mmCIF file of C-alpha atoms and ligand atoms in Angstrom:
data_model
loop_
_atom_site.group_PDB
_atom_site.id
_atom_site.type_symbol
_atom_site.label_atom_id
_atom_site.label_comp_id
_atom_site.label_asym_id
_atom_site.label_seq_id
_atom_site.Cartn_x
_atom_site.Cartn_y
_atom_site.Cartn_z
ATOM 1 C CA MET A 1103 24.435 41.109 -11.985
ATOM 2 C CA ASP A 1104 21.761 43.936 -12.334
ATOM 3 C CA SER A 1105 19.288 44.656 -9.218
ATOM 4 C CA ASN A 1106 16.248 41.615 -10.429
ATOM 5 C CA SER A 1107 18.350 39.049 -9.868
ATOM 6 C CA ILE A 1108 16.996 36.805 -7.544
ATOM 7 C CA LYS A 1109 19.765 35.665 -5.041
ATOM 8 C CA VAL A 1110 20.025 31.512 -4.495
ATOM 9 C CA LYS A 1111 21.199 30.091 -1.155
ATOM 10 C CA GLN A 1112 24.519 27.800 -2.737
ATOM 11 C CA VAL A 1113 25.425 24.344 -2.121
ATOM 12 C CA ASP A 1114 28.011 22.404 -3.484
ATOM 13 C CA GLU A 1115 27.459 18.913 -4.999
ATOM 14 C CA VAL A 1116 29.342 16.910 -2.466
ATOM 15 C CA LYS A 1117 26.669 18.146 1.069
ATOM 16 C CA ILE A 1118 23.601 17.882 -1.806
ATOM 17 C CA SER A 1119 25.366 13.993 -1.933
ATOM 18 C CA LYS A 1120 25.898 13.901 1.635
ATOM 19 C CA TYR A 1121 22.606 15.593 2.613
ATOM 20 C CA ILE A 1122 20.625 12.927 0.939
ATOM 21 C CA LEU A 1123 22.388 10.153 2.025
ATOM 22 C CA ARG A 1124 22.242 10.794 5.963
ATOM 23 C CA TYR A 1125 18.743 11.495 5.690
ATOM 24 C CA THR A 1126 17.775 8.745 3.537
ATOM 25 C CA PHE A 1127 19.669 6.914 6.025
ATOM 26 C CA GLN A 1128 18.108 7.911 9.033
ATOM 27 C CA ASP A 1129 14.522 7.130 7.184
ATOM 28 C CA TRP A 1130 15.640 3.504 6.533
ATOM 29 C CA GLU A 1131 17.621 2.389 10.456
ATOM 30 C CA ASN A 1132 14.203 3.120 11.426
ATOM 31 C CA ILE A 1133 11.612 1.787 9.740
ATOM 32 C CA VAL A 1134 13.691 -1.001 9.273
ATOM 33 C CA GLU A 1135 12.074 -2.090 12.762
ATOM 34 C CA SER A 1136 8.241 -0.874 11.692
ATOM 35 C CA ASP A 1137 4.885 -1.796 13.230
ATOM 36 C CA VAL A 1138 2.955 -2.228 9.588
ATOM 37 C CA VAL A 1139 4.958 -2.648 6.090
ATOM 38 C CA ILE A 1140 2.364 -2.542 3.428
ATOM 39 C CA VAL A 1141 3.760 -4.269 0.128
ATOM 40 C CA GLY A 1142 1.945 -1.487 -2.513
ATOM 41 C CA ALA A 1143 1.203 1.756 -2.873
ATOM 42 C CA GLY A 1144 -2.532 1.550 -4.757
ATOM 43 C CA PRO A 1145 -5.999 2.327 -3.732
ATOM 44 C CA SER A 1146 -6.191 0.258 -0.553
ATOM 45 C CA GLY A 1147 -2.030 0.316 0.132
ATOM 46 C CA MET A 1148 -2.735 3.837 0.776
ATOM 47 C CA THR A 1149 -6.148 3.679 2.499
ATOM 48 C CA ALA A 1150 -4.662 1.229 5.129
ATOM 49 C CA ALA A 1151 -1.894 3.463 5.668
ATOM 50 C CA TYR A 1152 -3.590 6.667 5.858
ATOM 51 C CA TYR A 1153 -5.716 4.605 9.263
ATOM 52 C CA LEU A 1154 -2.343 3.207 10.599
ATOM 53 C CA ALA A 1155 -0.560 5.883 10.752
ATOM 54 C CA LYS A 1156 -3.181 8.315 12.157
ATOM 55 C CA ALA A 1157 -3.508 5.758 14.547
ATOM 56 C CA GLY A 1158 0.002 5.902 16.064
ATOM 57 C CA LEU A 1159 1.293 2.790 14.221
ATOM 58 C CA LYS A 1160 4.529 3.469 12.251
ATOM 59 C CA THR A 1161 3.910 2.465 8.867
ATOM 60 C CA VAL A 1162 5.424 2.605 5.754
ATOM 61 C CA VAL A 1163 4.585 1.727 2.190
ATOM 62 C CA PHE A 1164 7.082 0.035 -0.135
ATOM 63 C CA GLU A 1165 5.890 0.461 -3.262
ATOM 64 C CA ARG A 1166 7.606 -1.187 -7.328
ATOM 65 C CA ARG A 1167 6.755 1.717 -9.081
ATOM 66 C CA LEU A 1168 7.585 6.022 -8.684
ATOM 67 C CA SER A 1169 4.378 6.587 -8.613
ATOM 68 C CA PHE A 1170 1.269 5.876 -6.347
ATOM 69 C CA GLY A 1171 -2.077 5.176 -7.368
ATOM 70 C CA GLY A 1172 -1.125 1.437 -8.453
ATOM 71 C CA GLY A 1173 -4.984 0.820 -10.411
ATOM 72 C CA ILE A 1174 -6.795 4.570 -9.886
ATOM 73 C CA GLY A 1175 -3.946 5.939 -12.885
ATOM 74 C CA GLY A 1176 -5.102 3.256 -15.211
ATOM 75 C CA GLY A 1177 -9.315 4.060 -14.599
ATOM 76 C CA ALA A 1178 -11.263 1.601 -16.702
ATOM 77 C CA MET A 1179 -9.241 1.516 -20.403
ATOM 78 C CA LEU A 1180 -7.394 4.383 -19.280
ATOM 79 C CA PHE A 1181 -10.394 6.998 -19.099
ATOM 80 C CA HIS A 1182 -9.527 9.357 -16.207
ATOM 81 C CA LYS A 1183 -13.209 9.017 -14.548
ATOM 82 C CA ILE A 1184 -13.640 6.393 -11.406
ATOM 83 C CA VAL A 1185 -16.706 5.333 -9.752
ATOM 84 C CA ILE A 1186 -16.935 5.016 -6.228
ATOM 85 C CA GLU A 1187 -20.166 4.128 -3.968
ATOM 86 C CA SER A 1188 -21.649 4.786 -0.526
ATOM 87 C CA PRO A 1189 -20.038 4.900 2.050
ATOM 88 C CA ALA A 1190 -16.427 5.070 0.341
ATOM 89 C CA ASP A 1191 -17.473 8.367 -0.218
ATOM 90 C CA GLU A 1192 -16.793 9.157 3.208
ATOM 91 C CA VAL A 1193 -13.988 8.205 3.281
ATOM 92 C CA LEU A 1194 -12.753 10.102 0.562
ATOM 93 C CA LYS A 1195 -15.041 13.236 1.895
ATOM 94 C CA GLU A 1196 -12.389 12.992 5.067
ATOM 95 C CA MET A 1197 -9.202 13.110 2.259
ATOM 96 C CA ASN A 1198 -10.618 16.383 0.845
ATOM 97 C CA ILE A 1199 -11.536 14.081 -2.459
ATOM 98 C CA ARG A 1200 -13.798 16.082 -4.319
ATOM 99 C CA LEU A 1201 -17.178 13.756 -5.153
ATOM 100 C CA THR A 1202 -19.461 14.488 -8.342
ATOM 101 C CA LYS A 1203 -22.791 12.639 -7.274
ATOM 102 C CA VAL A 1204 -24.342 10.492 -10.247
ATOM 103 C CA GLU A 1205 -27.316 8.697 -8.148
ATOM 104 C CA ASP A 1206 -28.404 7.857 -4.674
ATOM 105 C CA GLY A 1207 -24.792 6.831 -3.484
ATOM 106 C CA VAL A 1208 -22.935 6.820 -6.269
ATOM 107 C CA TYR A 1209 -20.220 9.080 -7.225
ATOM 108 C CA ILE A 1210 -17.699 10.342 -9.539
ATOM 109 C CA VAL A 1211 -14.190 11.020 -8.830
ATOM 110 C CA ASP A 1212 -10.910 12.339 -11.382
ATOM 111 C CA SER A 1213 -8.430 9.843 -11.015
ATOM 112 C CA ALA A 1214 -5.197 11.809 -10.815
ATOM 113 C CA GLU A 1215 -7.262 13.631 -7.951
ATOM 114 C CA PHE A 1216 -7.897 11.102 -6.182
ATOM 115 C CA MET A 1217 -4.353 9.542 -5.973
ATOM 116 C CA ALA A 1218 -2.528 11.970 -5.410
ATOM 117 C CA LYS A 1219 -4.890 12.847 -1.956
ATOM 118 C CA LEU A 1220 -4.915 9.809 -1.023
ATOM 119 C CA ALA A 1221 -0.986 9.529 -0.943
ATOM 120 C CA THR A 1222 -1.154 13.256 0.766
ATOM 121 C CA ALA A 1223 -3.745 12.108 3.465
ATOM 122 C CA ALA A 1224 -1.329 8.978 4.085
ATOM 123 C CA ILE A 1225 1.503 11.472 4.422
ATOM 124 C CA ASP A 1226 0.129 13.748 6.480
ATOM 125 C CA ALA A 1227 -1.235 10.874 8.629
ATOM 126 C CA GLY A 1228 2.643 9.955 9.259
ATOM 127 C CA ALA A 1229 3.018 7.079 7.138
ATOM 128 C CA LYS A 1230 6.474 7.172 5.078
ATOM 129 C CA ILE A 1231 5.819 5.584 1.374
ATOM 130 C CA LEU A 1232 8.966 4.674 -0.605
ATOM 131 C CA HIS A 1233 9.246 4.190 -4.448
ATOM 132 C CA GLY A 1234 11.483 1.895 -6.324
ATOM 133 C CA VAL A 1235 11.633 -0.910 -3.549
ATOM 134 C CA THR A 1236 10.146 -4.622 -4.144
ATOM 135 C CA VAL A 1237 9.513 -6.451 -1.683
ATOM 136 C CA ASP A 1238 10.105 -10.326 -2.714
ATOM 137 C CA ASP A 1239 9.886 -12.344 0.333
ATOM 138 C CA VAL A 1240 8.906 -12.104 3.622
ATOM 139 C CA ILE A 1241 10.422 -13.504 7.769
ATOM 140 C CA PHE A 1242 9.089 -16.219 9.329
ATOM 141 C CA ARG A 1243 9.391 -17.227 12.831
ATOM 142 C CA GLU A 1244 8.184 -20.434 14.632
ATOM 143 C CA ASN A 1245 5.974 -21.037 18.021
ATOM 144 C CA PRO A 1246 4.188 -18.873 17.177
ATOM 145 C CA LEU A 1247 4.546 -20.178 14.021
ATOM 146 C CA ARG A 1248 4.154 -16.730 12.182
ATOM 147 C CA VAL A 1249 4.740 -13.630 9.291
ATOM 148 C CA ALA A 1250 7.654 -11.228 11.097
ATOM 149 C CA GLY A 1251 8.611 -8.808 8.256
ATOM 150 C CA VAL A 1252 9.554 -8.760 4.829
ATOM 151 C CA ALA A 1253 12.438 -9.012 2.130
ATOM 152 C CA VAL A 1254 12.884 -6.011 0.168
ATOM 153 C CA GLU A 1255 14.766 -5.427 -3.103
ATOM 154 C CA TRP A 1256 15.445 -2.228 -5.474
ATOM 155 C CA THR A 1257 12.814 -2.554 -8.468
ATOM 156 C CA ALA A 1258 15.865 -1.688 -10.997
ATOM 157 C CA THR A 1259 17.940 -4.432 -9.845
ATOM 158 C CA GLN A 1260 14.948 -6.838 -10.280
ATOM 159 C CA MET A 1261 14.591 -5.808 -13.514
ATOM 160 C CA ALA A 1262 18.892 -5.326 -14.438
ATOM 161 C CA GLY A 1263 17.903 -9.064 -13.996
ATOM 162 C CA LEU A 1264 20.871 -8.951 -11.035
ATOM 163 C CA HIS A 1265 20.912 -11.382 -8.691
ATOM 164 C CA VAL A 1266 21.697 -9.531 -5.402
ATOM 165 C CA ASP A 1267 20.683 -10.473 -1.544
ATOM 166 C CA PRO A 1268 17.799 -8.081 0.066
ATOM 167 C CA LEU A 1269 17.314 -6.005 2.913
ATOM 168 C CA PHE A 1270 14.666 -7.200 5.857
ATOM 169 C CA ILE A 1271 12.135 -5.279 7.244
ATOM 170 C CA SER A 1272 10.569 -6.588 10.647
ATOM 171 C CA ALA A 1273 7.453 -5.428 11.215
ATOM 172 C CA LYS A 1274 4.428 -7.037 13.861
ATOM 173 C CA ALA A 1275 1.651 -6.717 10.206
ATOM 174 C CA VAL A 1276 2.749 -7.278 6.689
ATOM 175 C CA VAL A 1277 -0.257 -6.000 4.493
ATOM 176 C CA ASP A 1278 -0.787 -7.401 0.933
ATOM 177 C CA ALA A 1279 -1.905 -4.434 -1.396
ATOM 178 C CA THR A 1280 0.105 -6.202 -4.307
ATOM 179 C CA GLY A 1281 -3.450 -6.441 -6.793
ATOM 180 C CA HIS A 1282 -4.606 -8.523 -8.568
ATOM 181 C CA ASP A 1283 -1.566 -11.264 -8.011
ATOM 182 C CA ALA A 1284 -1.401 -11.101 -4.233
ATOM 183 C CA GLU A 1285 2.355 -11.429 -4.461
ATOM 184 C CA VAL A 1286 3.179 -11.076 -0.552
ATOM 185 C CA ILE A 1287 0.523 -14.081 -0.343
ATOM 186 C CA SER A 1288 2.238 -15.991 -2.786
ATOM 187 C CA VAL A 1289 5.552 -16.321 -1.944
ATOM 188 C CA ALA A 1290 4.410 -17.040 1.679
ATOM 189 C CA ALA A 1291 2.109 -20.396 0.331
ATOM 190 C CA ARG A 1292 4.563 -21.372 -1.034
ATOM 191 C CA LYS A 1293 7.760 -20.948 0.805
ATOM 192 C CA ILE A 1294 6.444 -21.482 4.311
ATOM 193 C CA PRO A 1295 4.071 -24.635 3.549
ATOM 194 C CA GLU A 1296 3.381 -24.520 7.378
ATOM 195 C CA LEU A 1297 0.826 -21.330 6.821
ATOM 196 C CA ASN A 1298 -1.275 -23.891 4.690
ATOM 197 C CA ILE A 1299 -2.166 -20.677 2.553
ATOM 198 C CA VAL A 1300 -4.442 -22.064 -0.484
ATOM 199 C CA ILE A 1301 -4.770 -19.750 -2.378
ATOM 200 C CA PRO A 1302 -7.901 -20.629 -5.013
ATOM 201 C CA GLY A 1303 -7.473 -17.147 -7.752
ATOM 202 C CA GLU A 1304 -9.620 -14.887 -8.654
ATOM 203 C CA LYS A 1305 -13.204 -15.314 -10.910
ATOM 204 C CA SER A 1306 -14.667 -13.084 -13.598
ATOM 205 C CA ALA A 1307 -16.422 -10.135 -13.261
ATOM 206 C CA TYR A 1308 -19.490 -10.092 -10.831
ATOM 207 C CA SER A 1309 -19.757 -6.324 -9.801
ATOM 208 C CA GLU A 1310 -22.916 -6.194 -7.389
ATOM 209 C CA ILE A 1311 -21.395 -8.926 -4.576
ATOM 210 C CA ALA A 1312 -17.912 -9.104 -5.626
ATOM 211 C CA GLU A 1313 -17.624 -5.195 -3.133
ATOM 212 C CA GLU A 1314 -19.041 -6.779 -0.586
ATOM 213 C CA LEU A 1315 -17.689 -10.291 -0.448
ATOM 214 C CA THR A 1316 -14.518 -8.279 -0.850
ATOM 215 C CA VAL A 1317 -14.730 -6.149 2.210
ATOM 216 C CA GLU A 1318 -15.720 -8.692 3.695
ATOM 217 C CA ASN A 1319 -13.491 -11.185 3.592
ATOM 218 C CA THR A 1320 -10.320 -8.319 3.964
ATOM 219 C CA GLY A 1321 -8.138 -9.646 6.995
ATOM 220 C CA MET A 1322 -5.752 -12.025 8.583
ATOM 221 C CA VAL A 1323 -4.712 -14.744 6.173
ATOM 222 C CA ALA A 1324 -1.663 -16.233 8.552
ATOM 223 C CA PRO A 1325 -0.299 -14.453 11.297
ATOM 224 C CA GLY A 1326 1.043 -11.260 11.365
ATOM 225 C CA LEU A 1327 0.216 -11.048 7.387
ATOM 226 C CA TYR A 1328 -3.153 -9.425 6.234
ATOM 227 C CA ALA A 1329 -5.068 -9.229 2.861
ATOM 228 C CA THR A 1330 -6.224 -6.358 1.076
ATOM 229 C CA GLY A 1331 -7.723 -4.722 -1.905
ATOM 230 C CA MET A 1332 -7.750 -7.375 -4.554
ATOM 231 C CA ALA A 1333 -5.495 -9.497 -3.501
ATOM 232 C CA VAL A 1334 -8.227 -10.122 -1.483
ATOM 233 C CA THR A 1335 -10.426 -11.037 -4.466
ATOM 234 C CA GLU A 1336 -7.229 -13.424 -5.228
ATOM 235 C CA VAL A 1337 -6.451 -15.216 -1.423
ATOM 236 C CA ARG A 1338 -10.124 -15.591 -1.397
ATOM 237 C CA GLY A 1339 -11.555 -16.717 -4.534
ATOM 238 C CA LEU A 1340 -13.843 -14.078 -4.942
ATOM 239 C CA PRO A 1341 -15.664 -12.075 -8.373
ATOM 240 C CA ARG A 1342 -13.519 -9.106 -9.459
ATOM 241 C CA MET A 1343 -15.950 -6.229 -9.924
ATOM 242 C CA GLY A 1344 -14.201 -3.961 -12.735
ATOM 243 C CA PRO A 1345 -13.382 -0.458 -12.727
ATOM 244 C CA ILE A 1346 -15.048 0.301 -9.035
ATOM 245 C CA PHE A 1347 -12.971 1.837 -6.383
ATOM 246 C CA GLY A 1348 -15.210 1.435 -3.381
ATOM 247 C CA ALA A 1349 -14.136 -2.055 -2.352
ATOM 248 C CA MET A 1350 -10.352 -1.409 -2.275
ATOM 249 C CA VAL A 1351 -11.131 2.219 -0.084
ATOM 250 C CA LEU A 1352 -13.319 -0.060 2.021
ATOM 251 C CA SER A 1353 -11.365 -2.621 2.129
ATOM 252 C CA GLY A 1354 -8.386 -0.435 3.660
ATOM 253 C CA LYS A 1355 -10.035 1.151 6.091
ATOM 254 C CA ARG A 1356 -11.566 -2.303 7.418
ATOM 255 C CA VAL A 1357 -7.624 -3.982 7.400
ATOM 256 C CA ALA A 1358 -6.178 -1.022 9.045
ATOM 257 C CA GLU A 1359 -9.100 -1.480 11.989
ATOM 258 C CA ILE A 1360 -8.548 -4.676 12.360
ATOM 259 C CA ILE A 1361 -4.500 -4.629 12.384
ATOM 260 C CA ILE A 1362 -4.913 -1.600 15.356
ATOM 261 C CA LYS A 1363 -7.143 -4.350 17.299
ATOM 262 C CA ASP A 1364 -4.965 -7.139 16.952
ATOM 263 C CA LEU A 1365 -2.034 -5.532 17.351
ATOM 264 C CA ARG A 1366 -3.415 -4.023 20.989
ATOM 265 C CA TYR A 1367 -4.311 -6.994 22.218
ATOM 266 C CA SER A 1368 -1.672 -8.872 21.052
HETATM 267 C C1 48H B 2851 6.239 -3.611 -4.152
HETATM 268 C C2 48H B 2851 3.988 -3.946 -5.355
HETATM 269 C C3 48H B 2851 4.285 -4.798 -4.950
HETATM 270 C C4 48H B 2851 5.571 -5.953 -4.763
HETATM 271 C C5 48H B 2851 2.939 -4.865 -7.056
HETATM 272 O O1 48H B 2851 -3.283 -2.662 -8.037
HETATM 273 P P1 48H B 2851 -3.217 -1.948 -6.898
HETATM 274 O O2 48H B 2851 -4.077 -0.874 -7.557
HETATM 275 O O3 48H B 2851 -4.757 -3.030 -5.757
HETATM 276 P P2 48H B 2851 -5.516 -2.297 -4.760
HETATM 277 O O4 48H B 2851 -5.246 -3.689 -4.830
HETATM 278 O O5 48H B 2851 -4.921 -1.559 -3.843
HETATM 279 O O6 48H B 2851 -6.353 -2.118 -6.099
HETATM 280 C C6 48H B 2851 -7.008 -2.458 -7.376
HETATM 281 C C7 48H B 2851 -7.581 -1.654 -8.626
HETATM 282 O O7 48H B 2851 -5.875 -1.134 -8.713
HETATM 283 C C8 48H B 2851 -7.687 -3.006 -9.079
HETATM 284 O O8 48H B 2851 -7.312 -3.323 -9.575
HETATM 285 C C9 48H B 2851 -9.348 -2.800 -9.538
HETATM 286 C C10 48H B 2851 -10.564 -2.502 -8.690
HETATM 287 N N1 48H B 2851 -9.696 -3.962 -10.201
HETATM 288 C C11 48H B 2851 -10.882 -4.237 -10.360
HETATM 289 C C12 48H B 2851 -10.904 -5.346 -11.623
HETATM 290 O O9 48H B 2851 -12.171 -6.092 -12.016
HETATM 291 O O10 48H B 2851 -10.113 -5.486 -12.245
HETATM 292 O O11 48H B 2851 -1.937 -1.747 -6.513
HETATM 293 C C13 48H B 2851 -1.189 -2.423 -6.355
HETATM 294 C C14 48H B 2851 0.195 -1.427 -6.167
HETATM 295 C C15 48H B 2851 0.353 -1.370 -7.345
HETATM 296 O O12 48H B 2851 1.035 0.195 -7.421
HETATM 297 C C16 48H B 2851 2.213 -1.849 -7.532
HETATM 298 O O13 48H B 2851 3.116 -1.527 -8.537
HETATM 299 C C17 48H B 2851 2.345 -2.362 -6.184
HETATM 300 O O14 48H B 2851 1.310 -2.497 -5.376
HETATM 301 N N2 48H B 2851 2.958 -3.693 -6.040
HETATM 302 N N3 48H B 2851 5.151 -3.372 -4.618
HETATM 303 N N4 48H B 2851 6.295 -5.109 -4.093
HETATM 304 N N5 48H B 2851 5.731 -7.074 -4.467
HETATM 305 N N6 48H B 2851 3.441 -6.214 -6.312
HETATM 306 FE FE1 FE2 B 2852 -8.184 -4.778 -11.657
#
C-alpha cells in the first residue's frame, strides 16, 4: 500500500446483511401503524406527503416503481419541461425548485429538478417513501363503515405472477395518489359495495377548467379514503388537463389540509 492509499473501513458481508435487515424491519414495524398511507409517489402524492409530515403526522408513501415522480419524468411526449401556474409556484418555491416565468402566473420547471426536490422536501419533512411496493387492497371496518388501511405486496412478486399474501398497514387516512387509474379507490369500490363509490371515469381534455375542478373536488371519497391528483379526475368524472402540473401540486396540498383537519377533529 502506498502512502496515498485511502483507508476504507472494513465491513464484512454478514454485518452488511445484518445492518440492512435490522434497520429495514425497524422501519417496517414502525410504519405498520401509520397515521396516513399515501399510495403513489407522483406530484400529488409527494406534495401531500410533504404537508402531512410537516404537520407531524406519521406518513408513509408506497410507490410501485423504483423511482420518484410518477408522470413528471415523462413530461409531455418525453420533453423535460413542465408547465406550472400560480398559485402552485408558491409551493415549488418553498421547496427551492427553480422556476422560469413565461408570462404572468405561468412558469416552466425542469422535470428532473421538480422530481428530485419534491422527493427531498417530503423526506426532509419526515415522510417515509418506500419503493417497489404495490398497494393492491384496502382494510375496512364496520360501525362505522370506513377504510382503515391498505394491503401491500412487492411489485416484483406481482410481476412474477406469484400468489403471495400481502402484509397489512393500518392508517387513519388512506390517500389514493395513483394517477389516472385511481387504483385504490377502484378496488375499494369493487370489493366494498357498501361504500357506494361510483367511478364515472376521466373525460377528454379541457385544460382551462380541468385544473380548478380537480383541486376543488380533491378530498374524501369514503370515510378514511381520500383522492388527490388525477385520481380525483377519474373518480369525479372530470376532464383531463394534459401536461400542466399546478393542479397536482395544489391537490396534494389540499388533501393534506383536509386530512389534518379531519384527524384533528376525529
Ligand atoms: C403503489 C402505485 C400504484 C399502486 C400507481 O401518475 P402520477 O404522476 O399521479 P398524480 O396524480 O400525482 O399526477 C398525475 C400526472 O402525472 C399526470 O399524469 C397528469 C397531470 N396528467 C394529465 C393528463 O391529461 O394526462 O403518479 C402515480 C404514482 C406512480 O409513480 C405509480 O407508479 C404509482 O403512483 N402507483 N404505487 N401501488 N397500486 N398505482
Ligand atoms: Fe397524465
